[in-house]
Amino acid sequence: MAPITDEQVERVRALVAAIPAGSVSTYGDIAAAADLSSPRIVAWIMRTDSSDLPWHRVITASGRPAPHLATVQLERLRAEGVLAVDGRVPLRDVRHEF
DNA sequence: ATCGTGACGCGTA
DNA sequence: TTACGCGCCACGA
């Protein structure tokens, strides 16, 4: 398969960095905006990237953060004013449009 | 060269 | 609404 290029990684990082506090985006949206063939690529990048991106503003399309990060992530979002109802963020309201 | 492994997503039931 | 299956795709063993 086509390896991930540095440029693609840069695009994803730029996109994530562009999400304003108080808003969130999804792996799928970022993949589309960065012109990647699969949201999994974004997930892989997020998982491996060690820079200081606002990773907590990236959630799944269902409005739920990945299970192992849920606690801290929802806490950080709440601190920014993004309220989660029963562990789920209302994407309809806080979804960031690129 | 294969195979297992995910911070994923959508269609179906 | 939740649960599952299946497609997705780069990576490391």
PDB file of C-alpha atoms (C1' of nucleotides) in Angstrom:
ATOM      1  CA  MET A   1       0.000   0.000   0.000  1.00  0.00           C
ATOM      2  CA  ALA A   2       0.989   3.599  -0.510  1.00  0.00           C
ATOM      3  CA  PRO A   3       3.126   4.717   2.403  1.00  0.00           C
ATOM      4  CA  ILE A   4       2.155   7.815   4.303  1.00  0.00           C
ATOM      5  CA  THR A   5       4.069  10.816   3.031  1.00  0.00           C
ATOM      6  CA  ASP A   6       5.492  13.539   5.226  1.00  0.00           C
ATOM      7  CA  GLU A   7       3.253  15.969   3.424  1.00  0.00           C
ATOM      8  CA  GLN A   8       0.146  14.032   4.382  1.00  0.00           C
ATOM      9  CA  VAL A   9       1.257  13.938   7.980  1.00  0.00           C
ATOM     10  CA  GLU A  10       1.815  17.681   7.831  1.00  0.00           C
ATOM     11  CA  ARG A  11      -1.636  18.260   6.410  1.00  0.00           C
ATOM     12  CA  VAL A  12      -3.238  16.256   9.168  1.00  0.00           C
ATOM     13  CA  ARG A  13      -1.270  18.053  11.842  1.00  0.00           C
ATOM     14  CA  ALA A  14      -2.192  21.426  10.355  1.00  0.00           C
ATOM     15  CA  LEU A  15      -5.843  20.440  10.241  1.00  0.00           C
ATOM     16  CA  VAL A  16      -5.899  19.276  13.851  1.00  0.00           C
ATOM     17  CA  ALA A  17      -4.025  22.381  14.954  1.00  0.00           C
ATOM     18  CA  ALA A  18      -6.677  24.452  13.188  1.00  0.00           C
ATOM     19  CA  ILE A  19      -9.528  23.124  15.294  1.00  0.00           C
ATOM     20  CA  PRO A  20     -10.494  25.998  17.604  1.00  0.00           C
ATOM     21  CA  ALA A  21     -11.019  25.480  21.308  1.00  0.00           C
ATOM     22  CA  GLY A  22     -14.650  24.772  21.960  1.00  0.00           C
ATOM     23  CA  SER A  23     -15.007  22.777  18.767  1.00  0.00           C
ATOM     24  CA  VAL A  24     -14.167  19.212  17.799  1.00  0.00           C
ATOM     25  CA  SER A  25     -13.641  17.262  14.612  1.00  0.00           C
ATOM     26  CA  THR A  26     -13.751  13.606  13.635  1.00  0.00           C
ATOM     27  CA  TYR A  27     -11.183  11.228  12.202  1.00  0.00           C
ATOM     28  CA  GLY A  28     -13.335  10.906   9.114  1.00  0.00           C
ATOM     29  CA  ASP A  29     -13.654  14.644   8.546  1.00  0.00           C
ATOM     30  CA  ILE A  30      -9.937  15.134   8.933  1.00  0.00           C
ATOM     31  CA  ALA A  31      -9.201  12.256   6.580  1.00  0.00           C
ATOM     32  CA  ALA A  32     -11.455  13.825   3.965  1.00  0.00           C
ATOM     33  CA  ALA A  33     -10.004  17.298   4.459  1.00  0.00           C
ATOM     34  CA  ALA A  34      -6.458  15.946   4.240  1.00  0.00           C
ATOM     35  CA  ASP A  35      -7.428  13.867   1.215  1.00  0.00           C
ATOM     36  CA  LEU A  36      -6.566  10.555   2.847  1.00  0.00           C
ATOM     37  CA  SER A  37      -8.145   7.304   1.731  1.00  0.00           C
ATOM     38  CA  SER A  38      -9.122   6.152   5.176  1.00  0.00           C
ATOM     39  CA  PRO A  39      -9.844   7.546   8.632  1.00  0.00           C
ATOM     40  CA  ARG A  40      -7.564   4.834   9.985  1.00  0.00           C
ATOM     41  CA  ILE A  41      -4.621   6.740   8.564  1.00  0.00           C
ATOM     42  CA  VAL A  42      -5.557   9.717  10.685  1.00  0.00           C
ATOM     43  CA  ALA A  43      -5.853   7.475  13.709  1.00  0.00           C
ATOM     44  CA  TRP A  44      -2.424   6.031  13.043  1.00  0.00           C
ATOM     45  CA  ILE A  45      -0.914   9.491  12.738  1.00  0.00           C
ATOM     46  CA  MET A  46      -2.566  10.681  15.940  1.00  0.00           C
ATOM     47  CA  ARG A  47      -1.366   7.585  17.732  1.00  0.00           C
ATOM     48  CA  THR A  48       2.234   8.015  16.669  1.00  0.00           C
ATOM     49  CA  ASP A  49       2.539  11.800  16.634  1.00  0.00           C
ATOM     50  CA  SER A  50       4.309  13.001  19.734  1.00  0.00           C
ATOM     51  CA  SER A  51       3.998  16.742  19.118  1.00  0.00           C
ATOM     52  CA  ASP A  52       1.681  18.952  21.111  1.00  0.00           C
ATOM     53  CA  LEU A  53      -1.415  18.895  18.954  1.00  0.00           C
ATOM     54  CA  PRO A  54      -4.868  19.353  20.511  1.00  0.00           C
ATOM     55  CA  TRP A  55      -5.589  15.644  19.999  1.00  0.00           C
ATOM     56  CA  HIS A  56      -8.411  15.804  22.513  1.00  0.00           C
ATOM     57  CA  ARG A  57     -10.465  17.758  19.966  1.00  0.00           C
ATOM     58  CA  VAL A  58     -10.549  14.743  17.662  1.00  0.00           C
ATOM     59  CA  ILE A  59     -13.272  12.181  18.311  1.00  0.00           C
ATOM     60  CA  THR A  60     -15.004   9.390  16.404  1.00  0.00           C
ATOM     61  CA  ALA A  61     -18.003   9.970  14.138  1.00  0.00           C
ATOM     62  CA  SER A  62     -20.272   8.626  16.860  1.00  0.00           C
ATOM     63  CA  GLY A  63     -19.293  11.493  19.140  1.00  0.00           C
ATOM     64  CA  ARG A  64     -17.420   9.229  21.515  1.00  0.00           C
ATOM     65  CA  PRO A  65     -13.687   9.449  22.181  1.00  0.00           C
ATOM     66  CA  ALA A  66     -11.643   6.245  21.935  1.00  0.00           C
ATOM     67  CA  PRO A  67     -12.303   4.185  25.119  1.00  0.00           C
ATOM     68  CA  HIS A  68      -8.813   4.321  26.625  1.00  0.00           C
ATOM     69  CA  LEU A  69      -8.748   8.112  26.338  1.00  0.00           C
ATOM     70  CA  ALA A  70     -12.369   8.851  27.126  1.00  0.00           C
ATOM     71  CA  THR A  71     -11.848  10.002  30.683  1.00  0.00           C
ATOM     72  CA  VAL A  72      -9.089  12.552  30.182  1.00  0.00           C
ATOM     73  CA  GLN A  73     -10.340  13.605  26.786  1.00  0.00           C
ATOM     74  CA  LEU A  74     -13.864  14.378  27.923  1.00  0.00           C
ATOM     75  CA  GLU A  75     -12.408  16.194  30.886  1.00  0.00           C
ATOM     76  CA  ARG A  76     -10.253  18.408  28.664  1.00  0.00           C
ATOM     77  CA  LEU A  77     -13.155  19.113  26.337  1.00  0.00           C
ATOM     78  CA  ARG A  78     -15.369  20.020  29.242  1.00  0.00           C
ATOM     79  CA  ALA A  79     -12.691  22.478  30.348  1.00  0.00           C
ATOM     80  CA  GLU A  80     -13.021  24.146  26.938  1.00  0.00           C
ATOM     81  CA  GLY A  81     -16.758  24.339  27.159  1.00  0.00           C
ATOM     82  CA  VAL A  82     -17.545  21.246  25.111  1.00  0.00           C
ATOM     83  CA  LEU A  83     -20.151  19.434  27.133  1.00  0.00           C
ATOM     84  CA  ALA A  84     -20.605  15.685  26.789  1.00  0.00           C
ATOM     85  CA  VAL A  85     -24.008  14.175  27.420  1.00  0.00           C
ATOM     86  CA  ASP A  86     -23.582  10.734  28.951  1.00  0.00           C
ATOM     87  CA  GLY A  87     -20.053  10.395  27.597  1.00  0.00           C
ATOM     88  CA  ARG A  88     -21.032  11.514  24.152  1.00  0.00           C
ATOM     89  CA  VAL A  89     -20.324  14.857  22.495  1.00  0.00           C
ATOM     90  CA  PRO A  90     -23.197  16.402  20.521  1.00  0.00           C
ATOM     91  CA  LEU A  91     -21.398  16.740  17.187  1.00  0.00           C
ATOM     92  CA  ARG A  92     -24.353  18.581  15.704  1.00  0.00           C
ATOM     93  CA  ASP A  93     -23.429  21.592  17.795  1.00  0.00           C
ATOM     94  CA  VAL A  94     -19.658  21.634  18.170  1.00  0.00           C
ATOM     95  CA  ARG A  95     -18.436  19.990  14.990  1.00  0.00           C
ATOM     96  CA  HIS A  96     -15.745  22.096  13.287  1.00  0.00           C
ATOM     97  CA  GLU A  97     -16.205  22.770   9.569  1.00  0.00           C
ATOM     98  CA  PHE A  98     -13.049  22.981   7.475  1.00  0.00           C
TER      99      PHE A  98
ATOM    100  C1'  DA B   1       5.419 -12.296   1.606  1.00  0.00           C
ATOM    101  C1'  DT B   2       1.884 -12.867   5.297  1.00  0.00           C
ATOM    102  C1'  DC B   3      -0.626 -11.904   9.343  1.00  0.00           C
ATOM    103  C1'  DG B   4      -2.373  -9.515  13.274  1.00  0.00           C
ATOM    104  C1'  DT B   5      -3.387  -5.006  15.039  1.00  0.00           C
ATOM    105  C1'  DG B   6      -5.792  -0.804  15.691  1.00  0.00           C
ATOM    106  C1'  DA B   7      -7.098   6.767  18.760  1.00  0.00           C
ATOM    107  C1'  DC B   8     -12.212   4.390  12.259  1.00  0.00           C
ATOM    108  C1'  DG B   9     -16.923   4.376   9.799  1.00  0.00           C
ATOM    109  C1'  DC B  10     -21.079   2.864   7.648  1.00  0.00           C
ATOM    110  C1'  DG B  11     -24.867  -0.258   6.596  1.00  0.00           C
ATOM    111  C1'  DT B  12     -28.008  -3.710   8.648  1.00  0.00           C
ATOM    112  C1'  DA B  13     -30.645  -5.850  12.009  1.00  0.00           C
TER     113       DA B  13
ATOM    114  C1'  DT C   1     -30.902   3.125  20.431  1.00  0.00           C
ATOM    115  C1'  DT C   2     -27.019  -0.415  20.632  1.00  0.00           C
ATOM    116  C1'  DA C   3     -24.433  -4.520  18.503  1.00  0.00           C
ATOM    117  C1'  DC C   4     -22.008  -6.691  14.741  1.00  0.00           C
ATOM    118  C1'  DG C   5     -19.911  -7.384  10.335  1.00  0.00           C
ATOM    119  C1'  DC C   6     -17.013  -5.901   6.932  1.00  0.00           C
ATOM    120  C1'  DG C   7     -14.192  -2.706   4.373  1.00  0.00           C
ATOM    121  C1'  DC C   8     -10.557   0.094   5.117  1.00  0.00           C
ATOM    122  C1'  DC C   9      -4.984   0.754   5.147  1.00  0.00           C
ATOM    123  C1'  DA C  10      -0.243   1.508   7.025  1.00  0.00           C
ATOM    124  C1'  DC C  11       2.958  -0.861  10.175  1.00  0.00           C
ATOM    125  C1'  DG C  12       5.772  -4.077  12.613  1.00  0.00           C
ATOM    126  C1'  DA C  13       6.846  -8.844  13.721  1.00  0.00           C
TER     127       DA C  13
END
